[in-house]
Coordinates of C-alpha atoms in Angstrom, one line a residue:
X1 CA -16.5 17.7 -36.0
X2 CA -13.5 19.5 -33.9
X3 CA -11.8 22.4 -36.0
X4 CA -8.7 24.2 -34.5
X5 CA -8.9 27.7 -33.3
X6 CA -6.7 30.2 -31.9
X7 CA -7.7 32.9 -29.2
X8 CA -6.8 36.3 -30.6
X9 CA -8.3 38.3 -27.6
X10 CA -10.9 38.3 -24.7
X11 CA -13.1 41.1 -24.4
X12 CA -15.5 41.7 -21.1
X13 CA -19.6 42.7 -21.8
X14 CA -22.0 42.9 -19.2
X15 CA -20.0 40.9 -17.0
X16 CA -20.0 38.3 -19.6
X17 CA -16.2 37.2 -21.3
X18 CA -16.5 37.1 -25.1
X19 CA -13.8 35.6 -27.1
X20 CA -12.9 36.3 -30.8
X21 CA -11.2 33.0 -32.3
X22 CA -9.6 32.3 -35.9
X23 CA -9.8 29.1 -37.2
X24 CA -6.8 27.7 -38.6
X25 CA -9.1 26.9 -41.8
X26 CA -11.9 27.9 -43.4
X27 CA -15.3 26.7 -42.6
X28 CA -17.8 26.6 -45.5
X29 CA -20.8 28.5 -45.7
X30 CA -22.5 25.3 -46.1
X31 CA -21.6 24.1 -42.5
X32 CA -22.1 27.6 -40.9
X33 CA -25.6 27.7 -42.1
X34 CA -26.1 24.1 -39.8
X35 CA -24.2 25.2 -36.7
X36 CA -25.8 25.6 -33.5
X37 CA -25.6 29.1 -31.8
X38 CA -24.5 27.2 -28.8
X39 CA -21.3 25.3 -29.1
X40 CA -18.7 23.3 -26.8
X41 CA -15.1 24.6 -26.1
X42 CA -12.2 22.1 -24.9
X43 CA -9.5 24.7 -23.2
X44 CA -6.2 23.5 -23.9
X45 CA -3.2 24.1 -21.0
X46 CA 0.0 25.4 -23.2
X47 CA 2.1 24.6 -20.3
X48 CA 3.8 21.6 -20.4
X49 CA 4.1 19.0 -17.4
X50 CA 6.9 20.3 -14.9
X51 CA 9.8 18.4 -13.7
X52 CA 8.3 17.5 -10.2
X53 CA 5.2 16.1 -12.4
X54 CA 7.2 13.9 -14.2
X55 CA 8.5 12.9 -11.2
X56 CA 5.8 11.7 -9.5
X57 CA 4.3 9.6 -12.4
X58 CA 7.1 7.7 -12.9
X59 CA 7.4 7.2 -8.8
X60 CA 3.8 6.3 -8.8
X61 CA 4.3 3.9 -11.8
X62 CA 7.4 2.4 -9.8
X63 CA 5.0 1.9 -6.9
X64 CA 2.4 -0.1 -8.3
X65 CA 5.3 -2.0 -10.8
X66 CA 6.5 -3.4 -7.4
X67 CA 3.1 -4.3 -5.9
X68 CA 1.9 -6.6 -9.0
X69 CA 5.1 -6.8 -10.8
X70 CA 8.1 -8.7 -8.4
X71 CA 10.5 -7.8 -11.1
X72 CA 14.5 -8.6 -9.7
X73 CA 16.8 -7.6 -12.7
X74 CA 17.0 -4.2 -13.6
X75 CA 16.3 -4.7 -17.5
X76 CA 12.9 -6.5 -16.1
X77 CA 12.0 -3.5 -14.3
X78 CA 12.7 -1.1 -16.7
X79 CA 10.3 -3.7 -19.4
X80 CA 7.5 -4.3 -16.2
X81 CA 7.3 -0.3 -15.5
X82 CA 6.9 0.4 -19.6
X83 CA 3.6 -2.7 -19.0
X84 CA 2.6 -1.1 -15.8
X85 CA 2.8 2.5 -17.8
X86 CA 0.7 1.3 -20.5
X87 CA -1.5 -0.2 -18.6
X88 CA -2.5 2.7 -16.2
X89 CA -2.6 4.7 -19.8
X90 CA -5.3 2.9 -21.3
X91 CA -7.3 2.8 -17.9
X92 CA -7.0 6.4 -17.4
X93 CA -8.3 6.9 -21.3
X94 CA -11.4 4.6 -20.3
X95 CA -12.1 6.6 -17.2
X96 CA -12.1 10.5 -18.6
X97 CA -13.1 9.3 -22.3
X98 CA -9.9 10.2 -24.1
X99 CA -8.4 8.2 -26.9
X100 CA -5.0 8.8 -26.1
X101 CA -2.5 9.8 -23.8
X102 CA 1.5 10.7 -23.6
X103 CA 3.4 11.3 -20.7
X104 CA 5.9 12.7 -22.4
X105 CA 3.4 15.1 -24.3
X106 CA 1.3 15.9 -21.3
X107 CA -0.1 19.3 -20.6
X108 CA 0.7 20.4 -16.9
X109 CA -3.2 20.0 -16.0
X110 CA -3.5 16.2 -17.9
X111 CA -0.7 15.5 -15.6
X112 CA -2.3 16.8 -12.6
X113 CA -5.1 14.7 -13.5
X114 CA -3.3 11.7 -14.6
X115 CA -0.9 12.0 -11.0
X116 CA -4.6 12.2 -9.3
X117 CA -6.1 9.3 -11.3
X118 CA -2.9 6.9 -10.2
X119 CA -3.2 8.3 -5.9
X120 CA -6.6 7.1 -6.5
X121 CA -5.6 4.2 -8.0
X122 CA -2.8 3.2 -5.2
X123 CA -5.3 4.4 -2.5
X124 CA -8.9 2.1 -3.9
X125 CA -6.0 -1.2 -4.2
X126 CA -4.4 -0.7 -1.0
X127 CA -0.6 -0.6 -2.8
X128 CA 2.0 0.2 -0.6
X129 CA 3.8 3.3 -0.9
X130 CA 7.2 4.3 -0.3
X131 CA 7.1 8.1 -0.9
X132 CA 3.7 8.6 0.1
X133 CA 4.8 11.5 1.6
X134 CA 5.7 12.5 -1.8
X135 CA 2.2 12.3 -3.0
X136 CA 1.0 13.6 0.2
X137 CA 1.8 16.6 -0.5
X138 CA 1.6 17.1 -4.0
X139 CA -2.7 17.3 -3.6
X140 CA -3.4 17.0 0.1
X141 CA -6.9 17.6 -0.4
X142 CA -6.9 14.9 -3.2
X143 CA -5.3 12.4 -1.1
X144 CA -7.9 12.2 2.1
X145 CA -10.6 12.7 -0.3
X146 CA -9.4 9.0 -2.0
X147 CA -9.3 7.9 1.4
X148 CA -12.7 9.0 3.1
X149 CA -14.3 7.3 -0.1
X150 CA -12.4 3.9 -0.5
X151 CA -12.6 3.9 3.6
X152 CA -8.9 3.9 4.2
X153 CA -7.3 5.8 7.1
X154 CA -5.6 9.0 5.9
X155 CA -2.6 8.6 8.1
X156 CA -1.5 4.8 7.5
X157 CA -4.0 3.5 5.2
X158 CA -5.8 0.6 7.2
X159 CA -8.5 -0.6 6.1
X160 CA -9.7 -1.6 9.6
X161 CA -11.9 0.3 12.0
X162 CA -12.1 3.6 9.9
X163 CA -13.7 5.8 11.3
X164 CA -14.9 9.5 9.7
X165 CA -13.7 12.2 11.8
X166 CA -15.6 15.8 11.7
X167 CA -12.9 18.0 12.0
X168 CA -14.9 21.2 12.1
X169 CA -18.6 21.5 13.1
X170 CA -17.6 18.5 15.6
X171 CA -20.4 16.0 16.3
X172 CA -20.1 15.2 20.3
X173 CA -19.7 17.4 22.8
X174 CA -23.2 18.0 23.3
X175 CA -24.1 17.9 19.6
X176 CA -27.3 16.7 18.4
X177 CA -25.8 14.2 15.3
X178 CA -29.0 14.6 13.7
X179 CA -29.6 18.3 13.8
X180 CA -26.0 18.6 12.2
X181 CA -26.3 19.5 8.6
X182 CA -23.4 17.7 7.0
X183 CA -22.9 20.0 3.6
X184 CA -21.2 22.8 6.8
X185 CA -18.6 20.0 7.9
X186 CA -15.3 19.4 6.8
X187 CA -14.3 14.9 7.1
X188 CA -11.0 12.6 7.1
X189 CA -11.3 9.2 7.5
X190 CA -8.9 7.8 10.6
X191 CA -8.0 4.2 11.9
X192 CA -9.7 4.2 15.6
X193 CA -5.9 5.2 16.8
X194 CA -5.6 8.5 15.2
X195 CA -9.5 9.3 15.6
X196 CA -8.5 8.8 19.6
X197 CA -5.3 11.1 18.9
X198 CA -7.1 13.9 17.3
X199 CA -10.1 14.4 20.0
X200 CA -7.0 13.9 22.5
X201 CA -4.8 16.6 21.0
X202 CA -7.0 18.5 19.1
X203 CA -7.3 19.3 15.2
X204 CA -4.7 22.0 15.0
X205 CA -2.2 20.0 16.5
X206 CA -3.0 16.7 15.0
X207 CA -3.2 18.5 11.5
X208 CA 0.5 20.0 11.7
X209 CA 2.1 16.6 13.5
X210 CA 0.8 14.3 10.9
X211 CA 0.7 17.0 7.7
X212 CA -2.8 16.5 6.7
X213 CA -6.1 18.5 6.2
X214 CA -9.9 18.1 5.7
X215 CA -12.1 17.9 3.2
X216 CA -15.7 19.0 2.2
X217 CA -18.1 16.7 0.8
X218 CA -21.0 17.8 -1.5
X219 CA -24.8 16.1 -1.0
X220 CA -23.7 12.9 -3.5
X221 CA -21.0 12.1 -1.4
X222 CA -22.3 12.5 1.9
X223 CA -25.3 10.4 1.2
X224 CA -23.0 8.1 -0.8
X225 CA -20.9 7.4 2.6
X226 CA -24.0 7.3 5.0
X227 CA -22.6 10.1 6.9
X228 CA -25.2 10.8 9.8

């Protein structure tokens, strides 16, 4: 059963952090006698969601409103985006095993995490985005990681001829493919277009023209993605 507790300070022993907490009531001698010496501790953010946050969500909302919605009147809109909200609520519960969730109550990391949940979302259903800039920039990283795994090219989000692009520890140029080991490489999926136009102009370039970076993948993902 979850009891509330508040940190009262944060000492350092052996290298180890050790934290003295007060519960906001009193726990029986009865239970303390049955606790485990080894317990789980959720760390709540205090901050609250920031402006720009907010921001996004309800852009990203707006986004996929328009895809499945076709509302035309305003009032329609504003009722569709309040569905679309909900709906995106109760998917994002499912997938990180919450109960509940408020936008308006969000902690500045459940909104990070909500913002990231929706990009994937937009990315994995192919929804076309008018600020994707926007959301660009908000987790680059985030962003070509949705890509390289739902196999959409990181610049205009095609679906056809993706290819996976090495941008450091390049395979070619006299590389042996199979004596690369993939954990040292950083990846971004590309239409066959921009993979041309980044061995063409190199990474640096291609990186500050089109505002976009690489990612590492761990062992689960590269085998996951058949990268050889």
């Amino acid at each position: 059963m979850p009891e509330l507790a508040r940190i009262r300070d944060i000492r350092e022993k052996n290298g180890r952090q050790l934290f003295i907490v007060e519960f906001e009531e009193h726990i029986p001698d009865y239970r303390l006698k049955k606790i485990s010496s080894d317990i789980e501790v959720s760390l709540h953010d205090g901050r609250g969601k920031s402006p720009a946050q907010n921001k996004i969500i309800h852009a990203l909302i707006g986004e996929i409103t328009r895809e499945y919605m076709g509302s035309v009147t305003p009032l329609q809109k504003k009722i569709d985006a309040e569905d679309t909200k909900t709906a995106m609520k109760s998917m994002f519960c499912d997938l990180v095993g919450r109960s509940e969730f408020s936008v308006a109550n969000a902690t500045m990391s459940d909104a990070t995490e909500f913002i990231e949940f929706l990009v994937n979302f937009c990315i994995e259903n192919g929804v076309k985005l008018k600020n994707k800039e926007l959301y660009k920039d908000f987790n680059i990283q985030h962003w070509v990681f949705c890509c390289l795994i739902h196999n959409k090219c990181a610049i205009d989000g095609t679906s056809k001829n993706v290819e996976k692009h090495h941008a450091a520890n390049l395979v070619g140029m006299g590389r042996n493919r199979k004596k690369i080991d993939h954990l040292d490489s950083c990846f971004i999926s590309l239409s066959a277009e921009y993979h041309q136009e980044v061995h063409n102009i190199g990474w640096e370039r291609f990186k500050a023209k089109h505002h976009v970076d690489f990612v590492k993948l761990n062992a689960y993902w590269i085998k996951e993605l058949k990268i050889k």
